[in-house]
Amino acid sequence: MNNRNDTERFNRNILELNIKRAFTSTVVLAVVLPVIFVAALVCRWDNDTLRSLFVIGTAILEAIQFIFMVVIRFQCARDEFDTYRVVYLVYYAVTITFLMLGAGCDMEAFGSELLYFSACMYLVFVPVFTETERIAFVAGQTIIMLPLVIGFRINVRGIVDVCIVQFLTILLSGYQHNVAVKRQKMGMKLKKKTDTSEHDALTGLYNRRGLESRINAIWAFCERNKIPVGVLTLDIDYFKKYNDKFGHPKGDECLRQVAKVLKASAQRSTDVVTRTGGEEFIIFVQDVDDDNLVALASKIRKNLEEQAIPQAYLGVSKYVTVSIGIASFVPGYNKDFDRLYEEADAALYQAKKNGRNCIVYKGNVYGRIKNGVTKATPV
């Protein structure tokens, strides 16, 4: 891992992987165990006591699966990340213990090692344990199996087979752990590269490539379902003068502050906030009516004003302001994103022409205009 954040993210991914696999395990075993239960009742056992123990153990394990299914589901819903590890370790420990006890009964009654091998493969392929956890679990398996093998008076060959299988379980589970770790690291690297290529390095917002990617993913859905879409194009007013007066480092800081305001103002998960270059920004929204579009633009102006960032050109305001152009329509024939952007850009041009620090939408101006009128006024 390159840094502490990457390490923390990787560890969280492993925890989430384990808790998801544990939940999947509860579902699968909840389906499989009743089949084993019925098979145990139907099969002929020479030892009725052993049969009763196997059947009761299977029923208990079935109940355990449903209990943990509910617990894990509840945890995931509430994102109780801190307790993931404890829950899945307890779940795996209880489940593997019952599987090994059942395997011992199966070996004694029928001379079959199928359940035993299944329990070992479960330990190899389901959980993603650290080396310490892996050795502890395999040691626990061995502690359970060897007394059973000796107690049931299985021959020396059986004891040797158990020891060999347990050793192979350690090796295979270690290999599977390394494979899972490599996949997680590769996924993180790929995501990081994608994030880097689709995000603006200075502000952390989407860049043009990121915007195009999001539009391609959203547009067809909006067109198919007749969902209105909208674009807000924004320019920081007289930003060149800001750089000339305060210098480019301060200019970069100003861009970051404006980006933060935009992100805080457009908070819906479907809102796409983008820096397209220089002092230019775009916000793409969907399923928003005219009033809410204007309300969002007004919210941006208000939130930016509250930041009280000193302006270089006092002809508009003593604080940094933005001009905003808005366009919207329902996607359809001859109504693609390029047209939507062109209409929003034309509205932005009208906002600048009208004195800046204002909003233009559908031919109306909202906010500061040359004659001081603040209500919606035709351009």
mmCIF file of N, CA, C and O in Angstrom, residues 208 211-212 215-216 219 229 231 233 284 327 329 334-346:
data_model
loop_
_atom_site.group_PDB
_atom_site.id
_atom_site.type_symbol
_atom_site.label_atom_id
_atom_site.label_comp_id
_atom_site.label_asym_id
_atom_site.label_seq_id
_atom_site.Cartn_x
_atom_site.Cartn_y
_atom_site.Cartn_z
ATOM 1 N N ARG A 208 -13.718 16.692 -17.824
ATOM 2 C CA ARG A 208 -14.543 16.469 -19.016
ATOM 3 C C ARG A 208 -14.739 14.974 -19.290
ATOM 4 O O ARG A 208 -15.827 14.538 -19.661
ATOM 5 N N LEU A 211 -17.195 13.617 -16.849
ATOM 6 C CA LEU A 211 -18.536 14.080 -17.198
ATOM 7 C C LEU A 211 -19.103 13.249 -18.345
ATOM 8 O O LEU A 211 -20.250 12.780 -18.288
ATOM 9 N N GLU A 212 -18.295 13.039 -19.379
ATOM 10 C CA GLU A 212 -18.747 12.251 -20.526
ATOM 11 C C GLU A 212 -19.104 10.828 -20.111
ATOM 12 O O GLU A 212 -20.090 10.252 -20.579
ATOM 13 N N ILE A 215 -22.428 10.991 -18.282
ATOM 14 C CA ILE A 215 -23.510 11.289 -19.224
ATOM 15 C C ILE A 215 -23.859 10.041 -20.030
ATOM 16 O O ILE A 215 -25.032 9.701 -20.228
ATOM 17 N N ASN A 216 -22.837 9.328 -20.511
ATOM 18 C CA ASN A 216 -23.073 8.112 -21.293
ATOM 19 C C ASN A 216 -23.831 7.066 -20.484
ATOM 20 O O ASN A 216 -24.615 6.288 -21.030
ATOM 21 N N TRP A 219 -27.696 9.087 -19.750
ATOM 22 C CA TRP A 219 -28.536 9.709 -20.771
ATOM 23 C C TRP A 219 -29.609 8.767 -21.322
ATOM 24 O O TRP A 219 -30.787 9.127 -21.417
ATOM 25 N N VAL A 229 -33.655 16.513 -17.932
ATOM 26 C CA VAL A 229 -32.262 16.722 -17.534
ATOM 27 C C VAL A 229 -31.945 18.208 -17.630
ATOM 28 O O VAL A 229 -32.601 18.952 -18.365
ATOM 29 N N VAL A 231 -28.589 21.346 -17.208
ATOM 30 C CA VAL A 231 -27.173 21.699 -17.066
ATOM 31 C C VAL A 231 -27.060 23.123 -16.557
ATOM 32 O O VAL A 231 -27.755 24.022 -17.045
ATOM 33 N N THR A 233 -24.149 25.885 -16.308
ATOM 34 C CA THR A 233 -22.779 26.261 -16.655
ATOM 35 C C THR A 233 -22.402 27.483 -15.825
ATOM 36 O O THR A 233 -23.182 28.437 -15.731
ATOM 37 N N PHE A 284 -24.438 18.813 -13.987
ATOM 38 C CA PHE A 284 -25.478 18.077 -14.706
ATOM 39 C C PHE A 284 -26.439 17.488 -13.686
ATOM 40 O O PHE A 284 -26.024 16.844 -12.723
ATOM 41 N N ALA A 327 -29.952 25.382 -18.727
ATOM 42 C CA ALA A 327 -30.789 24.849 -19.801
ATOM 43 C C ALA A 327 -31.334 23.503 -19.365
ATOM 44 O O ALA A 327 -30.693 22.802 -18.570
ATOM 45 N N PHE A 329 -34.226 20.122 -20.733
ATOM 46 C CA PHE A 329 -35.267 19.540 -21.579
ATOM 47 C C PHE A 329 -35.348 18.043 -21.305
ATOM 48 O O PHE A 329 -34.517 17.487 -20.576
ATOM 49 N N ASN A 334 -32.983 14.707 -31.630
ATOM 50 C CA ASN A 334 -32.303 15.991 -31.812
ATOM 51 C C ASN A 334 -32.137 16.764 -30.508
ATOM 52 O O ASN A 334 -31.967 17.985 -30.516
ATOM 53 N N LYS A 335 -32.238 16.043 -29.391
ATOM 54 C CA LYS A 335 -32.030 16.674 -28.083
ATOM 55 C C LYS A 335 -30.988 15.856 -27.318
ATOM 56 O O LYS A 335 -31.301 15.049 -26.450
ATOM 57 N N ASP A 336 -29.722 16.073 -27.682
ATOM 58 C CA ASP A 336 -28.630 15.360 -27.024
ATOM 59 C C ASP A 336 -27.907 16.280 -26.063
ATOM 60 O O ASP A 336 -28.290 17.451 -25.889
ATOM 61 N N PHE A 337 -26.858 15.762 -25.434
ATOM 62 C CA PHE A 337 -26.155 16.562 -24.426
ATOM 63 C C PHE A 337 -25.481 17.771 -25.049
ATOM 64 O O PHE A 337 -25.425 18.845 -24.429
ATOM 65 N N ASP A 338 -24.927 17.624 -26.268
ATOM 66 C CA ASP A 338 -24.251 18.758 -26.908
ATOM 67 C C ASP A 338 -25.202 19.940 -27.067
ATOM 68 O O ASP A 338 -24.827 21.099 -26.831
ATOM 69 N N ARG A 339 -26.432 19.637 -27.453
ATOM 70 C CA ARG A 339 -27.412 20.719 -27.607
ATOM 71 C C ARG A 339 -27.742 21.325 -26.243
ATOM 72 O O ARG A 339 -27.869 22.555 -26.115
ATOM 73 N N LEU A 340 -27.902 20.475 -25.232
ATOM 74 C CA LEU A 340 -28.205 20.972 -23.889
ATOM 75 C C LEU A 340 -27.098 21.902 -23.402
ATOM 76 O O LEU A 340 -27.361 22.976 -22.839
ATOM 77 N N TYR A 341 -25.849 21.485 -23.639
ATOM 78 C CA TYR A 341 -24.711 22.307 -23.215
ATOM 79 C C TYR A 341 -24.673 23.633 -23.981
ATOM 80 O O TYR A 341 -24.410 24.693 -23.396
ATOM 81 N N GLU A 342 -24.946 23.583 -25.283
ATOM 82 C CA GLU A 342 -24.942 24.814 -26.090
ATOM 83 C C GLU A 342 -25.973 25.805 -25.571
ATOM 84 O O GLU A 342 -25.714 27.014 -25.500
ATOM 85 N N GLU A 343 -27.150 25.319 -25.210
ATOM 86 C CA GLU A 343 -28.203 26.206 -24.689
ATOM 87 C C GLU A 343 -27.799 26.803 -23.339
ATOM 88 O O GLU A 343 -28.047 27.988 -23.078
ATOM 89 N N ALA A 344 -27.181 25.978 -22.490
ATOM 90 C CA ALA A 344 -26.730 26.480 -21.186
ATOM 91 C C ALA A 344 -25.598 27.482 -21.361
ATOM 92 O O ALA A 344 -25.534 28.506 -20.649
ATOM 93 N N ASP A 345 -24.718 27.210 -22.321
ATOM 94 C CA ASP A 345 -23.593 28.123 -22.573
ATOM 95 C C ASP A 345 -24.092 29.457 -23.124
ATOM 96 O O ASP A 345 -23.566 30.523 -22.776
ATOM 97 N N ALA A 346 -25.121 29.394 -23.954
ATOM 98 C CA ALA A 346 -25.724 30.641 -24.473
ATOM 99 C C ALA A 346 -26.350 31.429 -23.331
ATOM 100 O O ALA A 346 -26.263 32.668 -23.292
#
